[in-house]
């Protein structure tokens, strides 16, 4: 019986890797039971033991190393008089147009609104309202999405400025040149 369970697990993981390699992270998330909107980029493979509790809106980026947690296993340390464990589950809802930075952790029961940036390494323990930028452990709101967007528009290179450059490395190098020149002009 144990051998069959191991073979089933290995087979499922192999299929997951094939789905990830051939169809991408969004397809894998949906295969696992996550509700995923349109136009998303998902760079993780693990969605915990209750992926059906995760809802991701449109235009969301979930970067590598992100953990989305839907249960609190520590409740099992507390038992009732007959020795039975307690359980705690919470859905995670992520709105539209959200960026979740590398190695962030989203805890059970959290709702992240739309037009939100979660900084790398953040631990999101509470809801984040629409239109905010949150960072840290625990994540705290540090600014608005509108201010963030204005800074991006002012300081970063737009794709139209790179039109006609097909080679990725050349695009990156040209983007750095443009951004460096822009910053030099702003300092004057």
CSV table of C-alpha atoms in Angstrom, one decimal:
chain,number,residue,atom,x,y,z
A,1,UNK,CA,0.0,0.0,0.0
A,2,UNK,CA,2.8,2.4,0.9
A,3,UNK,CA,4.6,1.7,-2.4
A,4,UNK,CA,1.5,2.6,-4.3
A,5,UNK,CA,1.1,5.9,-2.5
A,6,UNK,CA,4.8,6.7,-3.2
A,7,UNK,CA,4.3,5.9,-6.9
A,8,UNK,CA,1.2,8.0,-7.1
A,9,UNK,CA,3.0,11.0,-5.5
A,10,UNK,CA,5.9,10.6,-7.8
A,11,UNK,CA,3.7,10.3,-10.8
A,12,UNK,CA,1.7,13.4,-9.8
A,13,UNK,CA,4.9,15.4,-9.3
A,14,UNK,CA,6.2,14.4,-12.7
A,15,UNK,CA,2.9,15.5,-14.3
A,16,UNK,CA,3.2,18.8,-12.4
A,17,UNK,CA,6.7,19.4,-13.8
A,18,UNK,CA,5.6,18.6,-17.3
A,19,UNK,CA,2.6,21.0,-17.0
A,20,UNK,CA,4.9,23.7,-15.6
A,21,UNK,CA,7.5,23.2,-18.3
A,22,UNK,CA,5.1,23.0,-21.2
A,23,UNK,CA,2.1,25.2,-20.1
A,24,UNK,CA,3.5,27.4,-17.3
A,25,UNK,CA,2.8,28.4,-13.8
A,26,UNK,CA,-0.8,29.5,-14.4
A,27,UNK,CA,-1.8,26.1,-15.8
A,28,UNK,CA,-0.1,24.4,-12.9
A,29,UNK,CA,-1.9,26.5,-10.4
A,30,UNK,CA,-5.2,25.8,-12.0
A,31,UNK,CA,-4.4,22.0,-12.1
A,32,UNK,CA,-3.8,22.2,-8.4
A,33,UNK,CA,-7.2,23.8,-7.8
A,34,UNK,CA,-6.2,27.5,-7.5
A,35,UNK,CA,-8.7,29.9,-9.1
A,36,UNK,CA,-6.6,32.1,-11.4
A,37,UNK,CA,-7.7,35.1,-13.5
A,38,UNK,CA,-6.5,36.1,-16.9
A,39,UNK,CA,-3.1,37.6,-17.8
A,40,UNK,CA,-1.3,36.3,-14.7
A,41,UNK,CA,2.4,35.3,-14.3
A,42,UNK,CA,3.0,32.7,-11.6
A,43,UNK,CA,6.5,31.5,-10.8
A,44,UNK,CA,5.8,29.0,-8.0
A,45,UNK,CA,5.0,25.3,-7.9
A,46,UNK,CA,3.6,24.9,-4.4
A,47,UNK,CA,0.2,26.0,-3.3
A,48,UNK,CA,-0.1,24.2,0.1
A,49,UNK,CA,-2.5,21.6,1.1
A,50,UNK,CA,-5.7,23.6,0.4
A,51,UNK,CA,-5.0,25.2,-3.0
A,52,UNK,CA,-8.8,25.4,-3.5
A,53,UNK,CA,-8.8,28.2,-0.9
A,54,UNK,CA,-6.6,30.5,-3.1
A,55,UNK,CA,-8.2,33.0,-5.5
A,56,UNK,CA,-6.0,35.1,-7.7
A,57,UNK,CA,-7.4,37.9,-9.9
A,58,UNK,CA,-6.4,39.2,-13.3
A,59,UNK,CA,-3.0,40.6,-14.1
A,60,UNK,CA,-1.3,39.2,-11.0
A,61,UNK,CA,2.4,38.3,-10.7
A,62,UNK,CA,3.5,35.8,-8.1
A,63,UNK,CA,7.3,35.7,-8.1
A,64,UNK,CA,9.6,32.9,-7.2
A,65,UNK,CA,9.8,31.7,-3.6
A,66,UNK,CA,6.4,33.1,-2.6
A,67,UNK,CA,4.4,31.0,-0.1
A,68,UNK,CA,0.6,31.2,0.1
A,69,UNK,CA,-0.5,29.6,3.3
A,70,UNK,CA,-4.1,28.6,3.9
A,71,UNK,CA,-4.0,26.9,7.3
A,72,UNK,CA,-2.3,27.3,10.7
A,73,UNK,CA,-0.8,24.0,11.7
A,74,UNK,CA,0.2,25.3,15.1
A,75,UNK,CA,-3.4,24.9,16.3
A,76,UNK,CA,-2.7,21.1,16.4
A,77,UNK,CA,-0.6,21.7,19.5
A,78,UNK,CA,-3.8,22.4,21.4
A,79,UNK,CA,-6.1,19.5,22.1
A,80,UNK,CA,-9.5,19.1,23.7
A,81,UNK,CA,-10.3,16.9,26.7
A,82,UNK,CA,-10.5,13.8,24.4
A,83,UNK,CA,-7.2,14.6,22.6
A,84,UNK,CA,-8.7,15.9,19.4
A,85,UNK,CA,-6.8,18.7,17.6
A,86,UNK,CA,-8.2,22.1,16.7
A,87,UNK,CA,-8.2,23.3,13.1
A,88,UNK,CA,-7.8,26.8,11.6
A,89,UNK,CA,-8.2,27.5,7.8
A,90,UNK,CA,-8.5,30.7,5.9
A,91,UNK,CA,-8.9,31.6,2.3
A,92,UNK,CA,-6.4,33.8,0.5
A,93,UNK,CA,-7.9,36.3,-2.0
A,94,UNK,CA,-5.7,38.3,-4.3
A,95,UNK,CA,-7.3,41.1,-6.3
A,96,UNK,CA,-6.4,42.4,-9.8
A,97,UNK,CA,-3.2,44.0,-10.9
A,98,UNK,CA,-1.1,42.8,-8.0
A,99,UNK,CA,2.7,42.1,-7.8
A,100,UNK,CA,3.9,39.8,-5.0
A,101,UNK,CA,7.7,40.1,-4.5
A,102,UNK,CA,10.3,37.3,-4.2
A,103,UNK,CA,10.1,35.1,-1.1
A,104,UNK,CA,7.0,36.8,0.4
A,105,UNK,CA,4.6,34.9,2.6
A,106,UNK,CA,0.9,35.4,2.6
A,107,UNK,CA,-0.8,34.0,5.7
A,108,UNK,CA,-4.3,32.4,6.0
A,109,UNK,CA,-7.4,34.6,5.8
A,110,UNK,CA,-5.6,37.5,4.1
A,111,UNK,CA,-7.2,39.5,1.3
A,112,UNK,CA,-4.9,41.6,-0.9
A,113,UNK,CA,-6.8,44.3,-2.8
A,114,UNK,CA,-6.4,45.4,-6.4
A,115,UNK,CA,-3.5,47.6,-7.6
A,116,UNK,CA,-1.2,46.4,-4.8
A,117,UNK,CA,2.6,45.8,-4.6
A,118,UNK,CA,3.9,43.5,-1.9
A,119,UNK,CA,7.7,44.0,-1.5
A,120,UNK,CA,10.2,41.2,-1.6
A,121,UNK,CA,10.5,39.2,1.6
A,122,UNK,CA,7.3,40.6,3.1
A,123,UNK,CA,5.1,38.6,5.5
A,124,UNK,CA,1.5,39.6,4.9
A,125,UNK,CA,-0.4,38.9,8.1
A,126,UNK,CA,-3.4,41.3,7.6
A,127,UNK,CA,-5.5,42.5,4.7
A,128,UNK,CA,-4.0,45.1,2.3
A,129,UNK,CA,-6.5,47.6,0.9
A,130,UNK,CA,-6.7,48.5,-2.8
A,131,UNK,CA,-4.1,50.8,-4.2
A,132,UNK,CA,-1.3,50.3,-1.7
A,133,UNK,CA,2.4,49.3,-1.5
A,134,UNK,CA,3.2,47.1,1.5
A,135,UNK,CA,6.6,45.8,2.7
A,136,UNK,CA,8.2,44.2,5.7
A,137,UNK,CA,7.7,41.6,8.4
A,138,UNK,CA,4.9,42.0,9.2
A,139,UNK,CA,4.0,43.9,6.0
A,140,UNK,CA,3.0,47.5,6.5
A,141,UNK,CA,1.6,50.0,4.0
A,142,UNK,CA,4.4,52.4,3.0
A,143,UNK,CA,2.8,54.2,0.2
A,144,UNK,CA,0.1,54.3,-2.5
A,145,UNK,CA,0.1,52.5,-5.8
A,146,UNK,CA,-0.5,55.8,-7.6
A,147,UNK,CA,2.8,57.2,-6.2
A,148,UNK,CA,4.6,54.0,-7.1
A,149,UNK,CA,3.2,54.2,-10.6
A,150,UNK,CA,4.2,57.8,-11.0
A,151,UNK,CA,7.8,56.9,-9.9
A,152,UNK,CA,7.9,54.1,-12.5
A,153,UNK,CA,6.7,56.3,-15.3
A,154,UNK,CA,9.3,59.0,-14.3
A,155,UNK,CA,12.3,56.7,-13.7
A,156,UNK,CA,11.9,53.5,-15.8
A,157,UNK,CA,12.2,52.7,-19.4
A,158,UNK,CA,9.0,52.1,-21.4
A,159,UNK,CA,8.8,49.2,-23.9
A,160,UNK,CA,8.2,51.7,-26.8
A,161,UNK,CA,11.7,53.1,-26.1
A,162,UNK,CA,13.1,49.6,-26.9
A,163,UNK,CA,11.1,48.9,-30.0
A,164,UNK,CA,13.2,47.2,-32.7
A,165,UNK,CA,15.6,45.6,-30.3
A,166,UNK,CA,14.9,41.9,-30.5
A,167,UNK,CA,17.9,40.5,-28.6
A,168,UNK,CA,17.1,40.3,-24.9
A,169,UNK,CA,20.6,41.2,-23.7
A,170,UNK,CA,20.7,44.3,-26.0
A,171,UNK,CA,17.3,45.4,-24.8
A,172,UNK,CA,18.5,45.2,-21.1
A,173,UNK,CA,21.7,47.0,-21.9
A,174,UNK,CA,19.8,49.8,-23.8
A,175,UNK,CA,17.3,50.1,-21.0
A,176,UNK,CA,20.2,50.6,-18.5
A,177,UNK,CA,21.7,53.3,-20.8
A,178,UNK,CA,18.4,55.2,-21.1
A,179,UNK,CA,17.7,55.0,-17.4
A,180,UNK,CA,21.2,56.2,-16.5
A,181,UNK,CA,21.0,59.1,-18.9
A,182,UNK,CA,17.5,60.0,-17.5
A,183,UNK,CA,18.8,60.0,-13.9
A,184,UNK,CA,21.7,62.2,-14.9
A,185,UNK,CA,19.4,64.7,-16.4
A,186,UNK,CA,17.1,64.7,-13.3
A,187,UNK,CA,20.1,65.5,-11.1
A,188,UNK,CA,21.0,68.6,-13.0
